mmCIF file with all atom_site columns, C-alpha atoms in Angstrom:
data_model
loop_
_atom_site.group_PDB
_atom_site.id
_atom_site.type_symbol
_atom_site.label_atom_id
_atom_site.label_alt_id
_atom_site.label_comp_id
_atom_site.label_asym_id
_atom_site.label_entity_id
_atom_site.label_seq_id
_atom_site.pdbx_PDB_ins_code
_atom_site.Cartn_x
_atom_site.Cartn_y
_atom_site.Cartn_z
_atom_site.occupancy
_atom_site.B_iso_or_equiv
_atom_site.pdbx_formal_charge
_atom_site.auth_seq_id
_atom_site.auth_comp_id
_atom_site.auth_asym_id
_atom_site.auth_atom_id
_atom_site.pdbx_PDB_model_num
ATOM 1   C CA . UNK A 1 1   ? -20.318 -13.737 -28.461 1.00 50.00 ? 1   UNK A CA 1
ATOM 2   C CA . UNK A 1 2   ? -17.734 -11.390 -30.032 1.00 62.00 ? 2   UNK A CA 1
ATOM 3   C CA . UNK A 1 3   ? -14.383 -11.026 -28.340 1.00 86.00 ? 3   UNK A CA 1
ATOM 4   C CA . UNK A 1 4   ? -14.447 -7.432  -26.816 1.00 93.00 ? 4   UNK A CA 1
ATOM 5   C CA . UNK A 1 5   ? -11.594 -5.489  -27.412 1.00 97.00 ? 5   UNK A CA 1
ATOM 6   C CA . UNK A 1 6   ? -10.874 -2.998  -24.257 1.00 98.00 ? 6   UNK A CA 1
ATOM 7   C CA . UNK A 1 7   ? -9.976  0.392   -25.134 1.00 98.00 ? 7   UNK A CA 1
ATOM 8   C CA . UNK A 1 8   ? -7.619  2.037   -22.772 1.00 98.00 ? 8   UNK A CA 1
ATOM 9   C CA . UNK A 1 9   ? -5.909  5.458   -22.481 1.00 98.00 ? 9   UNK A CA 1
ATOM 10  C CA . UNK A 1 10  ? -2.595  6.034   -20.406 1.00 98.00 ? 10  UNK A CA 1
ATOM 11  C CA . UNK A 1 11  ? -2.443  9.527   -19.932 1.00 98.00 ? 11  UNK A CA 1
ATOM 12  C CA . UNK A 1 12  ? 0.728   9.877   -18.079 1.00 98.00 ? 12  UNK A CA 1
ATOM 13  C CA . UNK A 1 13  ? 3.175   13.178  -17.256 1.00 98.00 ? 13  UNK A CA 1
ATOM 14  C CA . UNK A 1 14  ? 6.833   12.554  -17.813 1.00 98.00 ? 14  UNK A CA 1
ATOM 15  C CA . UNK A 1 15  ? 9.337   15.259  -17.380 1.00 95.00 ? 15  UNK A CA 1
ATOM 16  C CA . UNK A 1 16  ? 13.124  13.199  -18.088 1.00 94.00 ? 16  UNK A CA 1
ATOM 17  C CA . UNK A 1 17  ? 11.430  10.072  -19.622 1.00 96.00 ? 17  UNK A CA 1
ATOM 18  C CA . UNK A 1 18  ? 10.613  7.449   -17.143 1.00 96.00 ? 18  UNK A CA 1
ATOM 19  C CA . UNK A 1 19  ? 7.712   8.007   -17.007 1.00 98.00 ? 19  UNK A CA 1
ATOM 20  C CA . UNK A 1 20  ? 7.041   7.859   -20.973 1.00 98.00 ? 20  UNK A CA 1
ATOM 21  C CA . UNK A 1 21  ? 9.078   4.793   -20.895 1.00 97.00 ? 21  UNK A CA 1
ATOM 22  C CA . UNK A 1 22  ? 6.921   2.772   -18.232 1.00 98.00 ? 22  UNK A CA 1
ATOM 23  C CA . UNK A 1 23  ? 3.955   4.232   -20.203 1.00 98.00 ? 23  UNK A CA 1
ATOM 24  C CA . UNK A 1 24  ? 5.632   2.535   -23.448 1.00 98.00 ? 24  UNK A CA 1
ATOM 25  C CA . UNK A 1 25  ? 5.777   -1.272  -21.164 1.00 98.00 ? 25  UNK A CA 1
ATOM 26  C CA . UNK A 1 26  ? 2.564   -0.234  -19.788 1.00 98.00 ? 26  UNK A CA 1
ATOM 27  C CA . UNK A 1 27  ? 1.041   -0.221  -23.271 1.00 98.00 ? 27  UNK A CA 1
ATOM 28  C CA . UNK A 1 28  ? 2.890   -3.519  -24.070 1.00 98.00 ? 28  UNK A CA 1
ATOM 29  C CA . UNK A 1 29  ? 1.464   -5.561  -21.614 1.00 98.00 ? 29  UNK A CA 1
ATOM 30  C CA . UNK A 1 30  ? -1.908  -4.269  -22.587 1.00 98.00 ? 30  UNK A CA 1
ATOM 31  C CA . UNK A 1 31  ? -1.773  -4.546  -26.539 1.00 98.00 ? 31  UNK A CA 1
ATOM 32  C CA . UNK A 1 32  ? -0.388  -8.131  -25.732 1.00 98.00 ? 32  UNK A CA 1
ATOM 33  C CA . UNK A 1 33  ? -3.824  -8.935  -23.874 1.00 97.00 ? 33  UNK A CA 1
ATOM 34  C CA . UNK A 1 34  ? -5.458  -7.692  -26.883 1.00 97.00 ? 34  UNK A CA 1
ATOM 35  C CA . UNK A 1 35  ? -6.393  -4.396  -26.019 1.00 98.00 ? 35  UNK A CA 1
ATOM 36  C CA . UNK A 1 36  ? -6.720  -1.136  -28.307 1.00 98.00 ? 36  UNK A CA 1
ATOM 37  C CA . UNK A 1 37  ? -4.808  2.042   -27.081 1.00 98.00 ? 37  UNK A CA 1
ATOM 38  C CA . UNK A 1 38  ? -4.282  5.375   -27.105 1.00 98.00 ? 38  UNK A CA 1
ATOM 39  C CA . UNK A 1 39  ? -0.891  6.858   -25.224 1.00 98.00 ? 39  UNK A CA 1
ATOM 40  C CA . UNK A 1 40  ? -1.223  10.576  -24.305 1.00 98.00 ? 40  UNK A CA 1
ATOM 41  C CA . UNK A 1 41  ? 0.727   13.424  -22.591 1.00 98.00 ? 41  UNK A CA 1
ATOM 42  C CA . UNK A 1 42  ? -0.739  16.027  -20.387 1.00 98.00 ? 42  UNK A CA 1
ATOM 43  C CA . UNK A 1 43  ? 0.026   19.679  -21.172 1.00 97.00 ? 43  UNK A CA 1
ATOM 44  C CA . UNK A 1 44  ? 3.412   21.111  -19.633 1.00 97.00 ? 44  UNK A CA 1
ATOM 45  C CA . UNK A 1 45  ? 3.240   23.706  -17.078 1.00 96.00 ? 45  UNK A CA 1
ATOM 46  C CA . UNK A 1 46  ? 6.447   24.510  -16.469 1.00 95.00 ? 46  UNK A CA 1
ATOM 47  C CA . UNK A 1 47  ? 7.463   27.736  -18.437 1.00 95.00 ? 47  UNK A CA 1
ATOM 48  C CA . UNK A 1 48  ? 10.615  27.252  -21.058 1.00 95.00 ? 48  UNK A CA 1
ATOM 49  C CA . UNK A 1 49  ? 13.140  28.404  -19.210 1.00 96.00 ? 49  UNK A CA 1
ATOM 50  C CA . UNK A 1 50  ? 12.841  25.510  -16.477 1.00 95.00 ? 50  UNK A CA 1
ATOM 51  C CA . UNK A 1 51  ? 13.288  23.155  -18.780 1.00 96.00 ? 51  UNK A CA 1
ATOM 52  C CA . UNK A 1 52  ? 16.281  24.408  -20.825 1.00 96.00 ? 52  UNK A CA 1
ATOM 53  C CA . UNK A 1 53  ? 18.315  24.961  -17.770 1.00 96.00 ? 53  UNK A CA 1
ATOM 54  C CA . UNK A 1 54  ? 17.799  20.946  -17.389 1.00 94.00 ? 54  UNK A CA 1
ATOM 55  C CA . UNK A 1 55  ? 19.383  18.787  -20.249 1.00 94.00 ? 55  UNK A CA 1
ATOM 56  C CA . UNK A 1 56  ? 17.655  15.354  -19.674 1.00 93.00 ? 56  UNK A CA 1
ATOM 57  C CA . UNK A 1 57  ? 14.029  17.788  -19.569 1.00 94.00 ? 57  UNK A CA 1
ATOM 58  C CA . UNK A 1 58  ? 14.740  19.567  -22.601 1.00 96.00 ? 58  UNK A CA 1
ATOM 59  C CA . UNK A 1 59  ? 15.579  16.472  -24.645 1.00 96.00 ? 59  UNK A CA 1
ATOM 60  C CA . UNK A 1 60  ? 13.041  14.571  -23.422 1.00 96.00 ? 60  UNK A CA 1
ATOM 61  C CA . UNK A 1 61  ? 10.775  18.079  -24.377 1.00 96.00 ? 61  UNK A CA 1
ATOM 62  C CA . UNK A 1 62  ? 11.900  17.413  -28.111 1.00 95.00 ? 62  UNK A CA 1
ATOM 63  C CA . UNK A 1 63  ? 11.527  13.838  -28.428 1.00 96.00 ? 63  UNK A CA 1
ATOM 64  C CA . UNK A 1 64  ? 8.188   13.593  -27.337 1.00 97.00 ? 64  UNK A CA 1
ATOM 65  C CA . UNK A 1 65  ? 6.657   16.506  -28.731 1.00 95.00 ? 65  UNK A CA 1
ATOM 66  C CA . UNK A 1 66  ? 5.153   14.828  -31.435 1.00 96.00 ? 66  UNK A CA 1
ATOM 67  C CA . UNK A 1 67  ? 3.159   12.488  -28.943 1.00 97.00 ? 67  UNK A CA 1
ATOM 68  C CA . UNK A 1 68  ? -0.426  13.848  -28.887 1.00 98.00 ? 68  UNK A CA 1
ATOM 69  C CA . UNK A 1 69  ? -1.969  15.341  -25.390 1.00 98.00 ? 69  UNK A CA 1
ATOM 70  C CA . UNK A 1 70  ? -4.648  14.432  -23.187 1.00 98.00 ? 70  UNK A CA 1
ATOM 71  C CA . UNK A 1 71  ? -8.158  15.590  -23.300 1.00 98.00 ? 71  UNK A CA 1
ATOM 72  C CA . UNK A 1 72  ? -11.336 14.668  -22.230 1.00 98.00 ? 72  UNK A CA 1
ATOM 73  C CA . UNK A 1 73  ? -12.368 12.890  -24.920 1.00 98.00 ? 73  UNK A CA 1
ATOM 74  C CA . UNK A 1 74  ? -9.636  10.280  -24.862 1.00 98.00 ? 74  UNK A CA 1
ATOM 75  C CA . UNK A 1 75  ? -10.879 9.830   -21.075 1.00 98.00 ? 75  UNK A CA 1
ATOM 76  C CA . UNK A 1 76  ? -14.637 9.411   -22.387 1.00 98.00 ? 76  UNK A CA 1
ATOM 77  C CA . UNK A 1 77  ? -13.252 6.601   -25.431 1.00 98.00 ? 77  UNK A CA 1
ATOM 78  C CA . UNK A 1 78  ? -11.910 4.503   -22.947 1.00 98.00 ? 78  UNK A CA 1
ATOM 79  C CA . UNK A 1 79  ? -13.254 1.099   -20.917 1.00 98.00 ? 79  UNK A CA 1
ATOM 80  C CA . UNK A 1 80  ? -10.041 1.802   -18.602 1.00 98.00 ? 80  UNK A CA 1
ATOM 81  C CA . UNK A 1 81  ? -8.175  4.841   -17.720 1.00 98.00 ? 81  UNK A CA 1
ATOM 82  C CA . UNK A 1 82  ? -4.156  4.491   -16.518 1.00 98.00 ? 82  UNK A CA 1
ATOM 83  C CA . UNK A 1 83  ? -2.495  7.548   -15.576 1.00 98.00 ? 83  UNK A CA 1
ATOM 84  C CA . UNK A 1 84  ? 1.133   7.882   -14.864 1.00 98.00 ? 84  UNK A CA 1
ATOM 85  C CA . UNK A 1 85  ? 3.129   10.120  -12.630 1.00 98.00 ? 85  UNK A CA 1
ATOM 86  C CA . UNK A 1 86  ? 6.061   10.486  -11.225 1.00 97.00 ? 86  UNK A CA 1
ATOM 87  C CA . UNK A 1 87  ? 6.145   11.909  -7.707  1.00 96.00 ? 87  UNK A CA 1
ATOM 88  C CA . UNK A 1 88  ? 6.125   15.409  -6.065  1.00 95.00 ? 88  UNK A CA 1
ATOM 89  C CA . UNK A 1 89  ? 6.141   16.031  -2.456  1.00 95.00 ? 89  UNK A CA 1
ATOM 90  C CA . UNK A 1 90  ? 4.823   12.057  -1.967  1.00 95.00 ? 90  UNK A CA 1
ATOM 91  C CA . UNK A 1 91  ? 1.671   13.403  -4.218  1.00 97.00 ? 91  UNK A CA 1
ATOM 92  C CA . UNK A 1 92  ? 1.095   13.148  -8.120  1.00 97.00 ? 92  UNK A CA 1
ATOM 93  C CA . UNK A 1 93  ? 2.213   16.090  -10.738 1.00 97.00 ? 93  UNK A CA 1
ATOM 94  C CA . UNK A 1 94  ? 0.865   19.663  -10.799 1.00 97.00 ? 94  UNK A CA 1
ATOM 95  C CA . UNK A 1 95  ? 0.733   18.752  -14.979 1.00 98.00 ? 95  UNK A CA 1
ATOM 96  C CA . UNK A 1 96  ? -1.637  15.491  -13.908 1.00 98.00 ? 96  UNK A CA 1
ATOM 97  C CA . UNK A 1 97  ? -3.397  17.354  -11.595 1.00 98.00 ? 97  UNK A CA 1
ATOM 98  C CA . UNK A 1 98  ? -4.253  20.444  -13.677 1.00 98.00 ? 98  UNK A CA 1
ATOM 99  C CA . UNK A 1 99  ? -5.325  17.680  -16.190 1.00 98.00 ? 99  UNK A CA 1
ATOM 100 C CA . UNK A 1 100 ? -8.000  15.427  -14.047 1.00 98.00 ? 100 UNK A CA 1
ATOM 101 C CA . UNK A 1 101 ? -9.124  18.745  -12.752 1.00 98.00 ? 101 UNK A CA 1
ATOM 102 C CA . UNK A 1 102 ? -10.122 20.083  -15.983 1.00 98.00 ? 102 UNK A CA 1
ATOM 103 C CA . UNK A 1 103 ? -12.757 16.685  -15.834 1.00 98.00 ? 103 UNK A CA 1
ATOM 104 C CA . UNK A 1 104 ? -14.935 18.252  -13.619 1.00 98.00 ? 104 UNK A CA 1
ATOM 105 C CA . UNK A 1 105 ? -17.525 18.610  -16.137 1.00 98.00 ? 105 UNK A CA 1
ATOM 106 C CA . UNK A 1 106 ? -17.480 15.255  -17.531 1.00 98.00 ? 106 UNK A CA 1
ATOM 107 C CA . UNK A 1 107 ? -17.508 13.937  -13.588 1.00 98.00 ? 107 UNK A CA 1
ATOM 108 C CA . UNK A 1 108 ? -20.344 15.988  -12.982 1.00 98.00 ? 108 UNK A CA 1
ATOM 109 C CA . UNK A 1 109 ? -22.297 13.988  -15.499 1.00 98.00 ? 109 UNK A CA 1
ATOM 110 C CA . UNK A 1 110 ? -20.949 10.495  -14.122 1.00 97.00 ? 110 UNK A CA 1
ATOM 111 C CA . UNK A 1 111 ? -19.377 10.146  -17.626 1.00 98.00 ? 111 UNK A CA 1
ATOM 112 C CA . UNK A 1 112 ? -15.548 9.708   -15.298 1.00 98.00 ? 112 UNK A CA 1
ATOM 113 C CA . UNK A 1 113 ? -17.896 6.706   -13.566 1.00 98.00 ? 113 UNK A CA 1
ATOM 114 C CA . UNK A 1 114 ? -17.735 2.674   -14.184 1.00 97.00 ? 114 UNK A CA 1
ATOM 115 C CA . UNK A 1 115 ? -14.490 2.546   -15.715 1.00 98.00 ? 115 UNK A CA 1
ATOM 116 C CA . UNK A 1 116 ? -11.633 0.572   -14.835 1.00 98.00 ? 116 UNK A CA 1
ATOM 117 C CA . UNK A 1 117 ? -8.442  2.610   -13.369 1.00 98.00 ? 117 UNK A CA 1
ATOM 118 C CA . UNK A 1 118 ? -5.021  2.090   -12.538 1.00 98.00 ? 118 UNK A CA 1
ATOM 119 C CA . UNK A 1 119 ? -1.599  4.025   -12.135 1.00 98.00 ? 119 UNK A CA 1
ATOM 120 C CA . UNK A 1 120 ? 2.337   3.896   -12.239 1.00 98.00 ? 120 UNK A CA 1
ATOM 121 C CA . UNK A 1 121 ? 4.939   6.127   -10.851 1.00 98.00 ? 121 UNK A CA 1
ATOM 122 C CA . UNK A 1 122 ? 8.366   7.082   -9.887  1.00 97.00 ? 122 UNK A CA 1
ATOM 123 C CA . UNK A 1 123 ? 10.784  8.120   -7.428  1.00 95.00 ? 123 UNK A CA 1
ATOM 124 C CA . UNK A 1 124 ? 14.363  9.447   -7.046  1.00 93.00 ? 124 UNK A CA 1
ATOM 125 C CA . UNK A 1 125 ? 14.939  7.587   -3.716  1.00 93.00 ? 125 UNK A CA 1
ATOM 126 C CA . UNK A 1 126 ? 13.598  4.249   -2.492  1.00 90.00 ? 126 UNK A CA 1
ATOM 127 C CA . UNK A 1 127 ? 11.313  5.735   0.203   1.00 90.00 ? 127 UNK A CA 1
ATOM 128 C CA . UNK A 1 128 ? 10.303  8.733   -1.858  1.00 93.00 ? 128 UNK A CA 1
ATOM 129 C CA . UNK A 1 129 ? 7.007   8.374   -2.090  1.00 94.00 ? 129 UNK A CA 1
ATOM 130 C CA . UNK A 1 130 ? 6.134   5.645   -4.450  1.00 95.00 ? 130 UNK A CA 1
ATOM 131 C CA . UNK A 1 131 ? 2.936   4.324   -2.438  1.00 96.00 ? 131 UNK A CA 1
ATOM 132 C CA . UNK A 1 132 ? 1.596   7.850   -1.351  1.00 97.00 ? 132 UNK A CA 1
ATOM 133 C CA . UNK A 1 133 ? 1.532   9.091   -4.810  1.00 98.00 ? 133 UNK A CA 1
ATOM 134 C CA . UNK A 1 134 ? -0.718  6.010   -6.061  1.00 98.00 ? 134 UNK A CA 1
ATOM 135 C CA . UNK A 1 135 ? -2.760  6.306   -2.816  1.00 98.00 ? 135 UNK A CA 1
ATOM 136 C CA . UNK A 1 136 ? -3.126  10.074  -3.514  1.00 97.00 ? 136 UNK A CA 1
ATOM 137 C CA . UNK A 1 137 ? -3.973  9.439   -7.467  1.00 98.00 ? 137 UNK A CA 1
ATOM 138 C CA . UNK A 1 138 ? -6.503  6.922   -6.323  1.00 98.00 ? 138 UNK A CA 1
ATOM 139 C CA . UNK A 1 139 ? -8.531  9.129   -4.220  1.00 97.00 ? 139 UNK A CA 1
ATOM 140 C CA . UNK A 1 140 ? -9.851  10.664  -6.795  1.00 97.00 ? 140 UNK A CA 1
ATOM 141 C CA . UNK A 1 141 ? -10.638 7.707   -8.571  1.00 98.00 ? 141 UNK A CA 1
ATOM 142 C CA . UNK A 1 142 ? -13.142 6.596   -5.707  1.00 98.00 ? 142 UNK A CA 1
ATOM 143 C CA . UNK A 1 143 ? -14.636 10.389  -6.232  1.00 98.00 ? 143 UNK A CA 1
ATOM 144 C CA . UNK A 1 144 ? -15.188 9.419   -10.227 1.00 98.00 ? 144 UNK A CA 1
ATOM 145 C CA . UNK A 1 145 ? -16.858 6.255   -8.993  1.00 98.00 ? 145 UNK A CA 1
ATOM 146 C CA . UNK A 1 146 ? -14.481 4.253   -11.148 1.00 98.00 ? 146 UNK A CA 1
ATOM 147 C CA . UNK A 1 147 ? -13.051 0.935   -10.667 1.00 98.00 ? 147 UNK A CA 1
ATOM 148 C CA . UNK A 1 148 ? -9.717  0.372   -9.318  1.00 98.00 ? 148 UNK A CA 1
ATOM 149 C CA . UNK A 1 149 ? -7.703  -2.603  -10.618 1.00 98.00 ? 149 UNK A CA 1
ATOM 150 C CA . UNK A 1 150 ? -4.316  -2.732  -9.287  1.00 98.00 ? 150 UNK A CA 1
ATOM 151 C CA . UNK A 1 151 ? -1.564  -5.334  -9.722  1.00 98.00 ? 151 UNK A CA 1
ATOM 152 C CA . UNK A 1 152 ? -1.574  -6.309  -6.015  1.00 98.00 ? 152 UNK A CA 1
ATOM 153 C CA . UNK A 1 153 ? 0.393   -9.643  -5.341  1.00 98.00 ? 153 UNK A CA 1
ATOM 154 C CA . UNK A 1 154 ? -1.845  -11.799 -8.149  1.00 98.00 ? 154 UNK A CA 1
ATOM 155 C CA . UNK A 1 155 ? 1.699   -12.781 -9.779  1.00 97.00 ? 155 UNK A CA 1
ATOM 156 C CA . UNK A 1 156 ? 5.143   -14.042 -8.838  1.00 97.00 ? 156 UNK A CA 1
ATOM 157 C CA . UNK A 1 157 ? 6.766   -10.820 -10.027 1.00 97.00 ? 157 UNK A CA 1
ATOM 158 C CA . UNK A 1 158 ? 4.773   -8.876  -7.830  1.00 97.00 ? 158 UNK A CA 1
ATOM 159 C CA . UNK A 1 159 ? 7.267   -10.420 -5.091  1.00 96.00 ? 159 UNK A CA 1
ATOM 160 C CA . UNK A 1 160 ? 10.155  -9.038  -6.570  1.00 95.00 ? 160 UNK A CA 1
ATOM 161 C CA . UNK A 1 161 ? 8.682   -5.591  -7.196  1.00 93.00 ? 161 UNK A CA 1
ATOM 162 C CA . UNK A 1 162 ? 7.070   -5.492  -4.265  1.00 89.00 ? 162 UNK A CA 1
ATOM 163 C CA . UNK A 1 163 ? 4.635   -2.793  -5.017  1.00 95.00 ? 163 UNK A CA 1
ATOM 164 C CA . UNK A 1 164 ? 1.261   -3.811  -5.047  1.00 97.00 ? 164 UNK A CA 1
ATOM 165 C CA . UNK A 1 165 ? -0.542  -0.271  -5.770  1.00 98.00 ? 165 UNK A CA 1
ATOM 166 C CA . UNK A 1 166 ? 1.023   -0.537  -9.337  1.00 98.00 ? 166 UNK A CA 1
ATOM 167 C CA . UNK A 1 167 ? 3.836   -0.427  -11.129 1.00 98.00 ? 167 UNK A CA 1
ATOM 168 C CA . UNK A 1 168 ? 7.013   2.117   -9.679  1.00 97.00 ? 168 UNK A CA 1
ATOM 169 C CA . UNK A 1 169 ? 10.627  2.596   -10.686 1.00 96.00 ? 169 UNK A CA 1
ATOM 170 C CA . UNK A 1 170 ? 13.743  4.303   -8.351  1.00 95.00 ? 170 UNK A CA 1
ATOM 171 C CA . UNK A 1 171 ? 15.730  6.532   -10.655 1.00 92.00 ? 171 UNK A CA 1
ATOM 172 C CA . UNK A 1 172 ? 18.446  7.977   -8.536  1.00 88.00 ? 172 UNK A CA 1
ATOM 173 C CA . UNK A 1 173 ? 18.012  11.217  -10.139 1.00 84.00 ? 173 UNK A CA 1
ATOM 174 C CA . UNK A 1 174 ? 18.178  9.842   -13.654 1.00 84.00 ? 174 UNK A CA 1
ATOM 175 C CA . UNK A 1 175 ? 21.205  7.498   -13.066 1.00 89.00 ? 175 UNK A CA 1
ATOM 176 C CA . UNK A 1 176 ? 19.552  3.963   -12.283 1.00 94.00 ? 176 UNK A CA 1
ATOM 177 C CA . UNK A 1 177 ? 17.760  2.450   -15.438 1.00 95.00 ? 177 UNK A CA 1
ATOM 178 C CA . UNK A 1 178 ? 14.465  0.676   -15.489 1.00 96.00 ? 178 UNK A CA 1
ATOM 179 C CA . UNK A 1 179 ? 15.523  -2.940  -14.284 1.00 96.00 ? 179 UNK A CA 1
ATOM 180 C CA . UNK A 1 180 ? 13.889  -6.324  -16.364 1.00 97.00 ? 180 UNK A CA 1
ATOM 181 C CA . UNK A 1 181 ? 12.048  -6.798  -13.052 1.00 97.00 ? 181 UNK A CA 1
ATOM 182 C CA . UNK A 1 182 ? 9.727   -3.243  -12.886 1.00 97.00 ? 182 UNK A CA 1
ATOM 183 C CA . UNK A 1 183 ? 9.617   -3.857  -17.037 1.00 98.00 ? 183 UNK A CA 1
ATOM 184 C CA . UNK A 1 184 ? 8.114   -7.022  -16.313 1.00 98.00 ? 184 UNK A CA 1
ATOM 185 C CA . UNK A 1 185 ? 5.918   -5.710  -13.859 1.00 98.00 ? 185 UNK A CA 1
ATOM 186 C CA . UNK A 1 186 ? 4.499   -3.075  -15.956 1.00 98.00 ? 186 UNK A CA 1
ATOM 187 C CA . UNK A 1 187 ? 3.643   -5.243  -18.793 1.00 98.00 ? 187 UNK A CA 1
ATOM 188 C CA . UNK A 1 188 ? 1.877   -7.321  -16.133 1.00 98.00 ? 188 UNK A CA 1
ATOM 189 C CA . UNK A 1 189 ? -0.140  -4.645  -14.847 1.00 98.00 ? 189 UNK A CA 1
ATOM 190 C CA . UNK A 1 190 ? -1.099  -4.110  -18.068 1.00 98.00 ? 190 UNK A CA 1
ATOM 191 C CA . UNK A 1 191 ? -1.877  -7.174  -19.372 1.00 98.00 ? 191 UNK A CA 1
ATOM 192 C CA . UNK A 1 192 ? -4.630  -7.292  -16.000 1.00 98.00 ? 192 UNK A CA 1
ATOM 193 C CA . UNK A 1 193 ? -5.941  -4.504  -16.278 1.00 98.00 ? 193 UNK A CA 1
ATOM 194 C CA . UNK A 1 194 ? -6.686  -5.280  -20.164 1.00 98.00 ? 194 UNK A CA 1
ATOM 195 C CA . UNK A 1 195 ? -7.824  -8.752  -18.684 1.00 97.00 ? 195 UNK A CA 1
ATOM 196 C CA . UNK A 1 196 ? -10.067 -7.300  -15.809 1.00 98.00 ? 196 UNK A CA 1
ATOM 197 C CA . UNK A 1 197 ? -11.520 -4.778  -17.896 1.00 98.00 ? 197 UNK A CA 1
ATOM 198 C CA . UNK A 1 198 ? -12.698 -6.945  -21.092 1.00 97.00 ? 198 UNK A CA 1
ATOM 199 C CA . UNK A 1 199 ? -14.601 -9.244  -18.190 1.00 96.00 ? 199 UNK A CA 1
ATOM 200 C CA . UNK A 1 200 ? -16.509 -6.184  -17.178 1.00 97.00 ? 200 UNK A CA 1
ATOM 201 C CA . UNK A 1 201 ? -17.018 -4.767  -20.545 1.00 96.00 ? 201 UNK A CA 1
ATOM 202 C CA . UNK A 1 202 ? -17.968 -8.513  -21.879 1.00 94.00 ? 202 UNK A CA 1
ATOM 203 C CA . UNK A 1 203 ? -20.385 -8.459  -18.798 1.00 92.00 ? 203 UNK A CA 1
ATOM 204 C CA . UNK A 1 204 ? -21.901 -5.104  -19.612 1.00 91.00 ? 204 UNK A CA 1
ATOM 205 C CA . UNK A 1 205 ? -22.807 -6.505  -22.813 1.00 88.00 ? 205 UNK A CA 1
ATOM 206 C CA . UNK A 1 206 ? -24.161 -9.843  -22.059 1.00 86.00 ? 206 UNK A CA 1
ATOM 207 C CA . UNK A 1 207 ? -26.344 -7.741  -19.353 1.00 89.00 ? 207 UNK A CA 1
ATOM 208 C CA . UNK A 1 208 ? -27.718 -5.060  -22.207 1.00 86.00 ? 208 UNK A CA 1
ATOM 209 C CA . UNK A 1 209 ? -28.356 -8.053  -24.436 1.00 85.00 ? 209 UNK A CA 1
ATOM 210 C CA . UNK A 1 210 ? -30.913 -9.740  -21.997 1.00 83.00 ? 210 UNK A CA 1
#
C-alpha cells in the first residue's frame, strides 16, 4: 500500500506575530512527519486605524500580507484542520470566529465532518486563558463532528509545557519570546497530528478498497 500523505491546513489569526510564528513550528513538526500543507490567515476585522496606532500590529500587517487567506476550500482539501488563536476574553478571535462561521454551509452538508482537528494559542499572562480558549475552539469541533487529536501528555515535553489541550505560549504583552520548550512542543503536536491523521486516512483507504 502507498504511503498516504496527510494534507493539513493551519488556518490561524495572528495580530503581533505569535501566533504566525507557532503556526510556522506548527507546520514544521508536521512537514517533518511527512505531511503536505497549506498555512493560511483569516481576514482582518479590525479597521486601519487600530492597527496603525499599534507598531508591533502594523508591522506584523506588512510582513504577512503576502500570506494567502482562509477559505472554505482550504478547509474541504484537508485530512486535518489546525486553527490558531490567540486569546480574547478566555475565548478565541472575533477574526477566527467570523471565519468558522462563514462554514455553515459546508457543515450543513457534513463536508466540516471526519476530519482530524487540533489548535494552539496564546496569552499575555500565565492564567490568561490559555485552556478556555482551546476548550472554547473545540466546541465547535464536536458540532462539525470532527476528530479531535490533541497533544495531551503522550511525550516527555508535554511535562515541561504542561498544556495538554495543545500547544500555548505567554507573551507578556510582546516582551517574552517563544522559549525552545513551547517550540518543541509545537513541532510535536504537529508531528501527531500528521501521525494520527495518516492512520485514519490509511484506514479509510484500506476500508474503501475491500
Amino acid at each position: 500500500m502507498a504511503t498516504v500523505t496527510p494534507k493539513v491546513a493551519i488556518i490561524y489569526y495572528s495580530s503581533t506575530g505569535t501566533i504566525h510564528a507557532m503556526a510556522q513550528d506548527y507546520a514544521k513538526g508536521l512537514e517533518n512527519a511527512g505531511a503536505e500543507v497549506r498555512i493560511r490567515k483569516v481576514h482582518e476585522l479590525a479597521p486601519p486605524e487600530a492597527i496603525a496606532a499599534n507598531e508591533a500590529w502594523a508591522q506584523h500587517a506588512e510582513a504577512t500580507k503576502d500570506v494567502p487567506e482562509a477559505t472554505a476550500d482550504d478547509v474541504l482539501w484537508a485530512d486535518a484542520v489546525v486553527f490558531g488563536t490567540p486569546t480574547r476574553y478566555g475565548n478565541v478571535t472575533a477574526q477566527l470566529k467570523q471565519f468558522i462561521d462563514t462554514l455553515g454551509p459546508q457543515w450543513a452538508q457534513g463536508q466540516l465532518a471526519d476530519k482530524v482537528y487540533s489548535g494552539f494559542t496564546s496569552t499575555s499572562t500565565a492564567h490568561g486563558g490559555q485552556e478556555s480558549t482551546l476548550l472554547a475552539l473545540y466546541n465547535t469541533i464536536h458540532h462539525f463532528g470532527g476528530i479531535l487529536v490533541t497533544p495531551g501528555y503522550t511525550d516527555p515535553i508535554q511535562f515541561t509545557t504542561g498544556n495538554p489541550y495543545g500547544p500555548s505560549h505567554v507573551d507578556g504583552q510582546g516582551s517574552i519570546p517563544i522559549s525552545d520548550d513551547t517550540r518543541q512542543a509545537t513541532q510535536y503536536a504537529g508531528q501527531r497530528v500528521a501521525t494520527v491523521t495518516r492512520q485514519i486516512v490509511a484506514g479509510r483507504n484500506e476500508v474503501a478498497a475491500i
